[in-house]
Amino acid sequence: MLTLLKIRNLALVDELVWELGPGLVGVTGETGAGKSVIVGALKLVLGERADKSLIRNGEDSCTVEAVFELTDAAEIDAVLADGGLDPCEDGSLIVRRVIGQSANRQFVNDSPVTLALLKRLGEHLVDLHGPHDHQSLLSTERQLAMLDAYAGNDAALDGYRNAWRAWRDKLTELEDLRDAESASAQELELLRHQVEEIDAARLKPEDEDEIADRYRRSSNASRLVELSGAAATALGADDGGVLSHLAEVQRLVRDLEKLDPAIRELTQGLEGAVMELQELESSLADYAGDLDIDPAEAKRLEERVNLFESLKRKYGGDLAEVLAQRERAAARLDAVENRGERLEQLAAEVAGLREVTEKAGLALSAKRKKAGPKLAKEIAGQLKDLGFKQSSFEVQVLSNKEPAMSGLEGVEFQFGPNPGEPLQPLRQIASSGEISRVMLAVKSALADQDATPLMVFDEIDANVGGEIARAVGRKMAALGGRHQVVAITHFPQVAALAARHYVVEKEVAGGRTRSRLFPVTGEPRIAELVRMLGGGGESAKAMAVSLLEGP
């Protein structure tokens, strides 16, 4: 339920902290006192767009914060997960809107969110109804959802929708192939050439670097032999090579060491340097001897490297991309050459999935057709309690021409308030008083199936009075046994049935007008009911007391 609502600098409200309880919560007050601000604040929580005109005069921003405690947060957590947010902790959800002069922001559990995500959350949190807020009830899609909820069709509907999506996806694939242009002879020839050319190269991406290295050595073999031979000669022990000079150095060092043994600390690295240079001379000689000057091999490697470069210029930046292009060309070629066969295969798959969809749809339809009369009877009974003693109500099932995502049929709620007159779709009912009571009857019939934690009724008892208003109050109180219900009302018959009663009034302080909300019990509550009854005196007070005591 909604446990806390904080409002700051919204319209006439400078600051309001409202701690709500369970059951039916009544909100009353004189016209213009500011009851609409409560509804406006809740609409902001639900993700309704807002502008700076809502900000209290003289302030920079206004803030609305709502705290919900959820017994089952599964649906809310799923919406949060879609938005990349963490799930609720201990079932607690905090929604905050900040409306500024230049920008608006919204937060859920202190994380910034989009207005679209807040709107999705709001659909699961609050069901708000005012004299003109009945679009959801008038929507045939919403009516079908209500019937499915009443019938407990969740599993059957999920099974049907899975089948329907599989059928539609396959049908789209078939239609795309049918609509695709057939390939020209030139395109087919080009595709075959690409596949054959790449296949003929017998490419292995991992061989590219090795072959490039081998080609580099082969093409420079003569120069490599020349350079390595010259380096070995320069190091040689004969003919003035480096090693021949080092032999003289070694002789001189030995003579030094005989005269001064301490010099060995300076000369000890000489022997190692001589040995390393000898090994280097030997290695260079071996390297030169191993070089194979084979013009035929060099030519073959050159041709292979040139082929690599040519394919990369045609099909991609490296051999991996060349092979990827080969797969794309082969797939396109296969699709074109086997188009007829693929069309037949897809058509058969579509027919099979259509059959599965219709089978699942018929099972869902049977549940709907069985539940429709029961729901209509339940709503009709609720309507009689609300003053429509001789009204009629039907849930009409209408078959679709083609399977839709919602099933093989739609529904139309039809209502006849007066005997002897034909039933009409709800959307054709002009009276706001009638449609408000029909909405309340539907909500009452579906109270056990409706998972929305908070229901708000904003003066839906308008245009009714007397015993009908009392009946409306009783229905709201009964809904309060299953949901948290906030009723903003002008009728004492409704307010008297609330488990908690709050009054909104205007006051002037420091030259400024502000709205405030406070609870009333005992004598102050009786006084508020007397005001609502329209007169003072003992008779009005006795009437107020009798309303509180019940029938």
Coordinates of C-alpha atoms in Angstrom, one line a residue:
M1 CA 0.0 0.0 0.0
L2 CA 0.9 3.7 -0.1
T3 CA 2.3 4.4 3.4
L4 CA 3.6 7.9 2.9
L5 CA 3.0 10.8 0.6
K6 CA 5.1 14.0 0.8
I7 CA 4.2 17.1 -1.1
R8 CA 6.3 20.3 -1.1
N9 CA 5.5 23.6 -2.9
L10 CA 2.8 22.0 -5.2
A11 CA 0.1 24.6 -6.1
L12 CA -1.4 25.7 -2.7
V13 CA 0.4 23.1 -0.7
D14 CA 3.6 24.4 0.9
E15 CA 4.4 21.2 2.8
L16 CA 2.3 18.1 3.5
V17 CA 3.3 14.8 5.0
W18 CA 0.5 12.3 4.8
E19 CA 0.8 8.9 6.5
L20 CA -1.9 6.6 5.1
G21 CA -3.2 3.4 6.5
P22 CA -5.0 0.4 5.0
G23 CA -8.6 0.1 4.0
L24 CA -10.9 2.9 2.8
V25 CA -9.4 6.3 3.4
G26 CA -11.8 9.2 3.0
V27 CA -10.7 12.7 1.9
T28 CA -13.2 15.6 2.2
G29 CA -13.2 19.4 2.2
E30 CA -14.9 22.4 0.7
T31 CA -14.7 23.0 -3.0
G32 CA -11.4 24.7 -3.8
A33 CA -9.8 23.7 -0.6
G34 CA -7.1 21.7 -2.4
K35 CA -8.4 18.1 -2.7
S36 CA -7.4 18.1 -6.3
V37 CA -3.7 18.6 -5.3
I38 CA -3.7 15.2 -3.7
V39 CA -4.9 13.7 -7.1
G40 CA -2.4 15.8 -9.0
A41 CA 0.4 14.6 -6.7
L42 CA -0.5 11.0 -7.3
K43 CA -0.7 11.6 -11.1
L44 CA 2.9 12.9 -10.9
V45 CA 3.9 9.7 -9.1
L46 CA 2.2 7.7 -12.0
G47 CA 4.4 9.4 -14.6
E48 CA 2.1 12.1 -15.9
R49 CA 3.8 15.0 -17.6
A50 CA 4.2 18.2 -15.6
D51 CA 5.3 21.8 -16.1
K52 CA 6.5 24.7 -14.0
S53 CA 2.9 26.1 -13.6
L54 CA 2.5 23.5 -10.8
I55 CA 5.2 25.1 -8.7
R56 CA 3.9 27.2 -5.8
N57 CA 4.3 30.9 -6.5
G58 CA 7.7 32.3 -5.4
E59 CA 9.4 28.9 -5.2
D60 CA 12.0 27.4 -7.5
S61 CA 10.7 23.8 -7.6
C62 CA 8.1 21.4 -6.2
T63 CA 8.6 17.9 -5.0
V64 CA 6.3 14.8 -4.6
E65 CA 7.5 11.7 -2.9
A66 CA 5.6 8.5 -2.4
V67 CA 6.6 5.4 -0.4
F68 CA 5.0 2.1 -1.2
E69 CA 5.2 -1.1 0.8
L70 CA 4.6 -4.1 -1.4
T71 CA 3.7 -7.6 -0.2
D72 CA 4.5 -9.0 -3.6
A73 CA 7.1 -7.0 -5.6
A74 CA 7.6 -9.5 -8.5
E75 CA 5.9 -7.3 -11.2
I76 CA 7.6 -4.1 -9.9
D77 CA 11.0 -5.8 -9.8
A78 CA 10.5 -7.0 -13.4
V79 CA 9.9 -3.5 -14.5
L80 CA 12.9 -2.2 -12.5
A81 CA 15.1 -4.9 -14.1
D82 CA 14.0 -3.9 -17.6
G83 CA 15.2 -0.4 -16.7
G84 CA 18.5 -1.6 -15.4
L85 CA 17.6 -0.9 -11.7
D86 CA 18.1 -3.1 -8.6
P87 CA 15.0 -4.8 -7.2
C88 CA 13.1 -3.4 -4.2
E89 CA 14.6 -4.0 -0.8
D90 CA 12.2 -5.5 1.7
G91 CA 9.3 -4.7 -0.7
S92 CA 9.9 -0.9 -0.3
L93 CA 9.6 1.4 -3.3
I94 CA 10.2 5.2 -3.1
V95 CA 9.1 7.3 -6.1
R96 CA 10.1 11.0 -6.2
R97 CA 9.4 13.7 -8.7
V98 CA 11.1 17.1 -8.8
I99 CA 9.5 19.8 -11.0
G100 CA 11.8 22.7 -11.7
Q101 CA 11.7 26.0 -13.5
S102 CA 13.9 24.7 -16.3
A103 CA 14.0 20.9 -16.0
N104 CA 12.1 18.0 -14.3
R105 CA 13.6 14.9 -12.8
Q106 CA 12.3 11.6 -11.4
F107 CA 13.8 9.0 -9.1
V108 CA 13.0 5.5 -8.0
N109 CA 14.7 4.3 -4.9
D110 CA 17.1 7.3 -5.3
S111 CA 18.1 6.2 -8.8
P112 CA 17.3 8.6 -11.8
V113 CA 14.8 7.1 -14.2
T114 CA 13.0 8.0 -17.4
L115 CA 9.4 9.3 -17.4
A116 CA 8.4 6.3 -19.5
L117 CA 9.8 3.8 -16.9
L118 CA 7.9 5.7 -14.1
K119 CA 4.7 5.5 -16.1
R120 CA 5.2 1.7 -16.4
L121 CA 5.7 1.4 -12.7
G122 CA 2.6 3.6 -12.1
E123 CA 0.4 1.2 -14.0
H124 CA 1.2 -1.5 -11.4
L125 CA 1.0 0.8 -8.4
V126 CA -2.2 3.0 -8.6
D127 CA -5.5 2.6 -10.3
L128 CA -6.9 6.2 -10.4
H129 CA -10.5 7.0 -11.4
G130 CA -12.2 10.4 -11.6
P131 CA -15.4 11.6 -13.3
H132 CA -13.6 11.5 -16.6
D133 CA -10.9 8.8 -16.0
H134 CA -12.6 5.8 -17.5
Q135 CA -10.7 5.2 -20.7
S136 CA -9.3 2.0 -19.4
L137 CA -12.8 0.7 -18.7
L138 CA -14.0 1.7 -22.2
S139 CA -11.1 0.1 -24.0
T140 CA -12.1 -3.3 -25.4
E141 CA -8.5 -4.5 -25.0
R142 CA -8.7 -3.6 -21.2
Q143 CA -12.1 -5.4 -21.1
L144 CA -10.6 -8.5 -22.5
A145 CA -7.8 -8.3 -19.9
M146 CA -10.4 -8.1 -17.2
L147 CA -12.2 -11.2 -18.5
D148 CA -8.9 -13.1 -18.6
A149 CA -8.1 -12.0 -15.0
Y150 CA -11.5 -13.1 -13.8
A151 CA -11.2 -16.5 -15.6
G152 CA -7.6 -17.1 -14.4
N153 CA -6.3 -17.4 -17.9
D154 CA -2.7 -16.4 -17.3
A155 CA -1.2 -19.8 -18.2
A156 CA -3.5 -20.3 -21.2
L157 CA -2.9 -16.8 -22.5
D158 CA 0.9 -17.2 -22.1
G159 CA 0.8 -20.5 -24.0
Y160 CA -1.3 -19.0 -26.8
R161 CA 0.9 -15.9 -27.1
N162 CA 4.1 -18.0 -27.4
A163 CA 2.4 -20.0 -30.2
W164 CA 1.2 -16.9 -31.9
R165 CA 4.6 -15.2 -31.9
A166 CA 6.3 -18.3 -33.3
W167 CA 3.6 -18.4 -36.1
R168 CA 3.9 -14.7 -36.9
D169 CA 7.8 -14.8 -36.9
K170 CA 7.7 -17.7 -39.4
L171 CA 5.0 -16.0 -41.5
T172 CA 7.1 -12.9 -41.7
E173 CA 10.1 -15.0 -42.8
L174 CA 8.0 -16.6 -45.5
E175 CA 6.6 -13.2 -46.7
D176 CA 10.1 -11.7 -46.8
L177 CA 11.3 -14.5 -49.0
R178 CA 8.3 -14.2 -51.3
D179 CA 8.8 -10.4 -51.6
A180 CA 12.6 -10.7 -52.2
E181 CA 13.7 -10.0 -55.8
S182 CA 15.0 -13.0 -57.7
A183 CA 18.7 -12.8 -58.5
S184 CA 19.8 -11.9 -62.0
A185 CA 22.0 -14.2 -64.0
Q186 CA 24.9 -11.8 -63.6
E187 CA 24.5 -11.9 -59.8
L188 CA 24.4 -15.7 -59.7
E189 CA 27.6 -15.8 -61.9
L190 CA 29.3 -13.3 -59.6
L191 CA 28.4 -15.3 -56.5
R192 CA 29.6 -18.6 -57.9
H193 CA 32.9 -16.9 -59.0
Q194 CA 33.5 -15.5 -55.6
V195 CA 32.9 -18.9 -53.9
E196 CA 35.0 -20.8 -56.4
E197 CA 37.9 -18.2 -56.3
I198 CA 38.1 -18.2 -52.6
D199 CA 37.8 -22.0 -52.3
A200 CA 40.6 -22.4 -54.9
A201 CA 42.9 -20.4 -52.8
R202 CA 42.7 -22.9 -49.9
L203 CA 43.1 -20.2 -47.4
K204 CA 44.2 -20.6 -43.8
P205 CA 44.4 -17.3 -42.0
E206 CA 47.0 -18.6 -39.6
D207 CA 49.5 -19.4 -42.5
E208 CA 49.6 -15.8 -43.8
D209 CA 52.4 -14.5 -41.5
E210 CA 54.5 -17.7 -41.9
I211 CA 54.3 -17.5 -45.7
A212 CA 55.1 -13.8 -45.7
D213 CA 58.2 -14.4 -43.6
R214 CA 59.4 -17.3 -45.9
Y215 CA 58.8 -15.1 -49.0
R216 CA 60.8 -12.3 -47.4
R217 CA 63.8 -14.6 -46.8
S218 CA 63.6 -16.3 -50.1
S219 CA 63.4 -13.1 -52.1
N220 CA 66.5 -11.7 -50.3
A221 CA 68.5 -14.9 -50.1
S222 CA 71.5 -13.7 -52.1
R223 CA 71.8 -10.5 -50.1
L224 CA 71.4 -12.4 -46.8
V225 CA 74.2 -14.8 -47.8
E226 CA 76.4 -11.9 -48.7
L227 CA 75.8 -10.0 -45.5
S228 CA 76.1 -12.9 -43.1
G229 CA 79.3 -14.1 -44.8
A230 CA 80.8 -10.7 -44.6
A231 CA 79.9 -10.4 -40.9
A232 CA 81.5 -13.8 -40.2
T233 CA 84.6 -12.9 -42.0
A234 CA 84.9 -9.6 -40.1
L235 CA 84.8 -11.6 -36.9
G236 CA 87.2 -14.3 -38.0
A237 CA 90.5 -15.2 -36.3
D238 CA 92.5 -14.8 -39.6
D239 CA 93.3 -11.9 -41.9
G240 CA 92.8 -9.1 -39.4
G241 CA 89.4 -10.1 -38.1
V242 CA 88.1 -9.0 -34.7
L243 CA 89.0 -12.3 -33.1
S244 CA 92.6 -12.1 -34.3
H245 CA 92.9 -8.8 -32.6
L246 CA 91.3 -10.1 -29.5
A247 CA 93.9 -12.9 -29.3
E248 CA 96.6 -10.2 -29.1
V249 CA 94.5 -8.4 -26.4
Q250 CA 94.3 -11.7 -24.4
R251 CA 98.2 -12.1 -24.5
L252 CA 98.7 -8.5 -23.2
V253 CA 96.1 -9.0 -20.4
R254 CA 97.8 -12.2 -19.2
D255 CA 101.1 -10.3 -19.0
L256 CA 99.4 -7.6 -16.9
E257 CA 97.9 -10.1 -14.5
K258 CA 101.3 -11.7 -13.9
L259 CA 102.7 -8.3 -12.8
D260 CA 99.5 -7.1 -10.9
P261 CA 97.0 -9.9 -10.0
A262 CA 94.6 -7.2 -8.7
I263 CA 93.8 -6.2 -12.3
R264 CA 91.8 -9.4 -12.8
E265 CA 88.7 -7.5 -11.5
L266 CA 88.9 -5.3 -14.6
T267 CA 89.7 -8.0 -17.2
Q268 CA 87.7 -11.0 -16.0
G269 CA 85.0 -10.4 -18.7
L270 CA 87.4 -10.7 -21.6
E271 CA 87.3 -14.5 -21.8
G272 CA 83.5 -14.5 -21.9
A273 CA 83.4 -11.8 -24.6
V274 CA 85.8 -13.8 -26.8
M275 CA 83.7 -17.0 -26.4
E276 CA 80.5 -15.2 -27.3
L277 CA 82.1 -13.6 -30.4
Q278 CA 83.4 -17.0 -31.4
E279 CA 79.8 -18.5 -31.1
L280 CA 78.4 -15.6 -33.1
E281 CA 81.0 -16.2 -35.9
S282 CA 80.0 -19.9 -36.0
S283 CA 76.3 -19.1 -36.0
L284 CA 76.6 -16.6 -38.9
A285 CA 78.6 -19.1 -40.9
D286 CA 75.9 -21.8 -40.3
Y287 CA 73.1 -19.3 -41.2
A288 CA 74.8 -18.5 -44.5
G289 CA 75.3 -22.1 -45.2
D290 CA 71.7 -23.0 -44.6
L291 CA 70.2 -20.3 -46.8
D292 CA 68.8 -22.0 -49.9
I293 CA 68.8 -20.0 -53.0
D294 CA 66.0 -21.6 -55.0
P295 CA 64.5 -19.2 -57.6
A296 CA 61.5 -21.6 -58.2
E297 CA 60.6 -21.6 -54.5
A298 CA 60.9 -17.8 -54.3
K299 CA 58.6 -17.5 -57.3
R300 CA 56.0 -19.8 -55.8
L301 CA 56.0 -17.9 -52.5
E302 CA 55.8 -14.6 -54.4
E303 CA 52.7 -15.8 -56.3
R304 CA 51.1 -17.0 -53.0
V305 CA 51.7 -13.6 -51.3
N306 CA 50.3 -11.8 -54.4
L307 CA 47.2 -14.0 -54.3
F308 CA 46.6 -13.1 -50.6
E309 CA 46.9 -9.4 -51.4
S310 CA 44.6 -9.6 -54.4
L311 CA 41.9 -11.4 -52.4
K312 CA 42.1 -8.9 -49.5
R313 CA 41.7 -6.0 -52.0
K314 CA 38.6 -7.6 -53.4
Y315 CA 36.9 -9.0 -50.3
G316 CA 38.3 -7.6 -47.1
G317 CA 41.2 -6.3 -45.0
D318 CA 42.5 -9.7 -43.9
L319 CA 42.0 -13.4 -44.8
A320 CA 39.4 -13.9 -42.0
E321 CA 37.2 -11.3 -43.7
V322 CA 37.8 -12.9 -47.1
L323 CA 36.5 -16.2 -45.7
A324 CA 33.6 -14.4 -44.1
Q325 CA 32.7 -13.0 -47.5
R326 CA 32.9 -16.5 -49.0
E327 CA 30.3 -17.7 -46.4
R328 CA 28.0 -14.7 -47.2
A329 CA 28.2 -15.4 -50.9
A330 CA 27.6 -19.1 -50.4
A331 CA 24.5 -18.4 -48.2
R332 CA 23.1 -16.0 -50.7
L333 CA 23.7 -18.4 -53.6
D334 CA 22.1 -21.2 -51.7
A335 CA 19.0 -19.1 -50.9
V336 CA 18.6 -18.0 -54.5
E337 CA 19.2 -21.4 -56.1
N338 CA 16.9 -23.2 -53.6
R339 CA 14.3 -20.5 -53.2
G340 CA 11.4 -22.6 -54.4
E341 CA 12.3 -25.4 -52.1
R342 CA 12.7 -23.0 -49.2
L343 CA 9.4 -21.4 -49.9
E344 CA 7.7 -24.8 -49.8
Q345 CA 9.4 -25.6 -46.5
L346 CA 8.5 -22.3 -44.9
A347 CA 4.9 -22.6 -46.1
A348 CA 4.6 -26.0 -44.4
E349 CA 6.2 -24.7 -41.2
V350 CA 3.8 -21.7 -41.2
A351 CA 0.8 -24.0 -41.7
G352 CA 1.9 -26.2 -38.8
L353 CA 2.4 -23.3 -36.5
R354 CA -0.9 -21.8 -37.5
E355 CA -2.6 -25.0 -36.5
V356 CA -0.8 -25.0 -33.1
T357 CA -1.8 -21.4 -32.6
E358 CA -5.5 -22.1 -33.4
K359 CA -5.5 -25.1 -31.1
A360 CA -4.1 -23.0 -28.2
G361 CA -6.5 -20.2 -29.1
L362 CA -9.6 -22.5 -29.0
A363 CA -8.6 -23.7 -25.6
L364 CA -8.3 -20.0 -24.4
S365 CA -11.6 -19.2 -26.1
A366 CA -13.4 -22.0 -24.3
K367 CA -12.3 -20.5 -20.9
R368 CA -13.4 -17.1 -22.0
K369 CA -16.8 -18.1 -23.2
K370 CA -17.3 -20.1 -20.0
A371 CA -16.2 -17.2 -17.7
G372 CA -18.0 -14.4 -19.7
P373 CA -21.6 -15.1 -18.4
K374 CA -20.3 -15.6 -14.9
L375 CA -18.5 -12.2 -14.9
A376 CA -21.6 -10.5 -16.5
K377 CA -23.8 -12.0 -13.7
E378 CA -21.3 -10.8 -11.0
I379 CA -21.2 -7.3 -12.4
A380 CA -25.0 -7.2 -12.8
G381 CA -25.4 -8.1 -9.2
Q382 CA -22.9 -5.3 -8.2
L383 CA -24.9 -2.9 -10.4
K384 CA -28.1 -3.7 -8.6
D385 CA -26.5 -2.8 -5.3
L386 CA -25.6 0.6 -6.8
G387 CA -29.1 1.5 -7.8
F388 CA -29.4 -0.2 -11.2
K389 CA -32.2 -2.4 -10.1
Q390 CA -33.4 -3.5 -13.6
S391 CA -30.3 -3.1 -15.6
S392 CA -28.7 -5.7 -17.8
F393 CA -25.0 -6.4 -18.4
E394 CA -23.4 -8.7 -20.9
V395 CA -19.9 -9.7 -21.9
Q396 CA -20.1 -10.2 -25.6
V397 CA -17.4 -12.4 -27.3
L398 CA -16.6 -11.3 -30.9
S399 CA -14.5 -13.6 -33.1
N400 CA -11.5 -12.1 -34.9
K401 CA -11.0 -12.6 -38.7
E402 CA -7.4 -13.7 -38.0
P403 CA -5.6 -14.8 -34.8
A404 CA -4.4 -11.8 -32.9
M405 CA -1.8 -11.5 -30.1
S406 CA -4.7 -11.4 -27.6
G407 CA -6.5 -14.5 -29.0
L408 CA -9.1 -15.6 -31.5
E409 CA -11.7 -13.1 -30.3
G410 CA -12.2 -9.8 -28.6
V411 CA -14.9 -8.8 -26.1
E412 CA -17.3 -5.9 -25.7
F413 CA -18.9 -5.0 -22.3
Q414 CA -22.5 -4.0 -23.0
F415 CA -24.8 -2.3 -20.6
G416 CA -28.5 -1.5 -20.5
P417 CA -29.5 0.7 -17.6
N418 CA -33.2 0.6 -18.3
P419 CA -35.5 -2.3 -19.1
G420 CA -36.9 -2.6 -22.6
E421 CA -33.9 -0.7 -24.2
P422 CA -31.2 -2.5 -26.1
L423 CA -27.8 -3.0 -24.5
Q424 CA -25.0 -0.6 -25.7
P425 CA -21.3 -0.8 -25.5
L426 CA -19.9 1.0 -22.5
R427 CA -18.2 3.6 -24.7
Q428 CA -21.6 4.8 -25.8
I429 CA -22.8 5.6 -22.3
A430 CA -22.9 9.4 -22.0
S431 CA -23.7 9.8 -18.3
S432 CA -20.6 10.2 -16.1
G433 CA -22.7 9.2 -13.1
E434 CA -23.7 5.9 -14.8
I435 CA -20.2 5.1 -16.1
S436 CA -18.7 5.8 -12.7
R437 CA -21.0 3.3 -11.0
V438 CA -20.4 0.7 -13.7
M439 CA -16.7 1.1 -13.2
L440 CA -17.1 0.6 -9.5
A441 CA -19.3 -2.5 -10.1
V442 CA -16.6 -3.9 -12.4
K443 CA -13.8 -3.2 -9.9
S444 CA -15.9 -4.8 -7.2
A445 CA -16.5 -7.9 -9.3
L446 CA -12.8 -8.2 -10.0
A447 CA -11.5 -7.2 -6.6
D448 CA -10.0 -10.6 -5.9
Q449 CA -8.1 -10.7 -9.3
D450 CA -6.9 -7.0 -9.4
A451 CA -3.3 -6.9 -8.0
T452 CA -3.1 -3.1 -8.0
P453 CA -2.3 -2.1 -4.4
L454 CA -3.9 1.3 -4.4
M455 CA -7.2 2.5 -5.9
V456 CA -8.1 6.2 -5.9
F457 CA -11.7 7.3 -6.6
D458 CA -11.8 11.1 -7.2
E459 CA -15.4 12.2 -6.8
I460 CA -16.9 9.3 -8.8
D461 CA -20.0 9.6 -6.7
A462 CA -20.8 12.9 -8.4
N463 CA -24.4 13.1 -9.8
V464 CA -25.7 10.5 -7.4
G465 CA -27.2 11.0 -3.9
G466 CA -29.1 9.6 -1.0
E467 CA -29.1 5.9 -0.8
I468 CA -27.2 5.5 -4.0
A469 CA -24.3 7.4 -2.5
R470 CA -24.5 5.2 0.6
A471 CA -24.3 2.1 -1.7
V472 CA -21.3 3.6 -3.5
G473 CA -19.6 4.0 -0.1
R474 CA -20.3 0.5 0.9
K475 CA -18.8 -0.8 -2.3
M476 CA -15.7 1.3 -1.7
A477 CA -15.5 0.0 1.9
A478 CA -15.8 -3.6 0.6
L479 CA -12.9 -2.9 -1.9
G480 CA -11.0 -1.5 1.1
G481 CA -11.0 -5.0 2.6
R482 CA -8.8 -6.2 -0.3
H483 CA -7.0 -3.1 -1.4
Q484 CA -6.0 0.3 -0.1
V485 CA -8.7 2.7 -1.3
V486 CA -8.6 6.5 -1.3
A487 CA -12.0 8.2 -1.9
I488 CA -12.1 11.9 -2.5
T489 CA -15.8 12.7 -2.0
H490 CA -18.4 15.4 -1.3
F491 CA -20.8 12.9 0.1
P492 CA -21.1 12.3 3.9
Q493 CA -22.6 8.8 3.2
V494 CA -19.3 7.8 1.6
A495 CA -17.0 9.6 4.1
A496 CA -18.7 8.1 7.1
L497 CA -17.8 4.6 5.9
A498 CA -14.1 5.3 5.7
A499 CA -11.7 3.6 8.1
R500 CA -9.8 6.9 8.2
H501 CA -11.1 10.3 7.5
Y502 CA -9.0 13.3 6.4
V503 CA -10.0 16.9 5.8
V504 CA -8.4 19.3 3.4
E505 CA -8.9 23.0 4.1
K506 CA -7.4 26.4 3.1
E507 CA -5.9 28.8 5.6
V508 CA -4.2 32.2 5.3
A509 CA -0.9 32.6 7.2
G510 CA 1.6 35.4 6.8
G511 CA -0.4 36.8 3.9
R512 CA -0.2 33.5 1.9
T513 CA -2.9 31.0 1.3
R514 CA -2.1 27.4 1.8
S515 CA -3.9 24.0 1.8
R516 CA -3.4 21.6 4.7
L517 CA -4.6 18.1 5.4
F518 CA -5.4 16.6 8.8
P519 CA -7.2 13.6 10.2
V520 CA -10.5 13.9 12.0
T521 CA -12.0 11.5 14.6
G522 CA -14.7 11.8 17.2
E523 CA -16.4 15.2 17.4
P524 CA -14.3 16.9 14.7
R525 CA -15.3 14.1 12.3
I526 CA -19.0 14.5 13.2
A527 CA -18.6 18.2 12.6
E528 CA -17.2 17.6 9.2
L529 CA -20.1 15.3 8.3
V530 CA -22.5 17.9 9.6
R531 CA -20.9 20.4 7.2
M532 CA -21.2 18.0 4.4
L533 CA -24.9 17.4 5.2
G534 CA -25.4 21.1 4.6
G535 CA -26.7 22.3 7.9
G536 CA -26.2 22.6 11.6
G537 CA -28.4 21.8 14.5
E538 CA -29.2 18.6 16.4
S539 CA -31.0 16.9 13.5
A540 CA -27.9 17.2 11.3
K541 CA -25.6 16.0 14.1
A542 CA -27.9 13.1 14.7
M543 CA -27.8 12.2 11.0
A544 CA -24.0 12.4 11.1
V545 CA -23.9 10.1 14.1
S546 CA -26.2 7.6 12.5
L547 CA -24.1 7.6 9.3
L548 CA -21.0 6.7 11.4
E549 CA -22.9 4.0 13.3
G550 CA -24.0 2.3 10.0
P551 CA -27.3 0.9 8.9

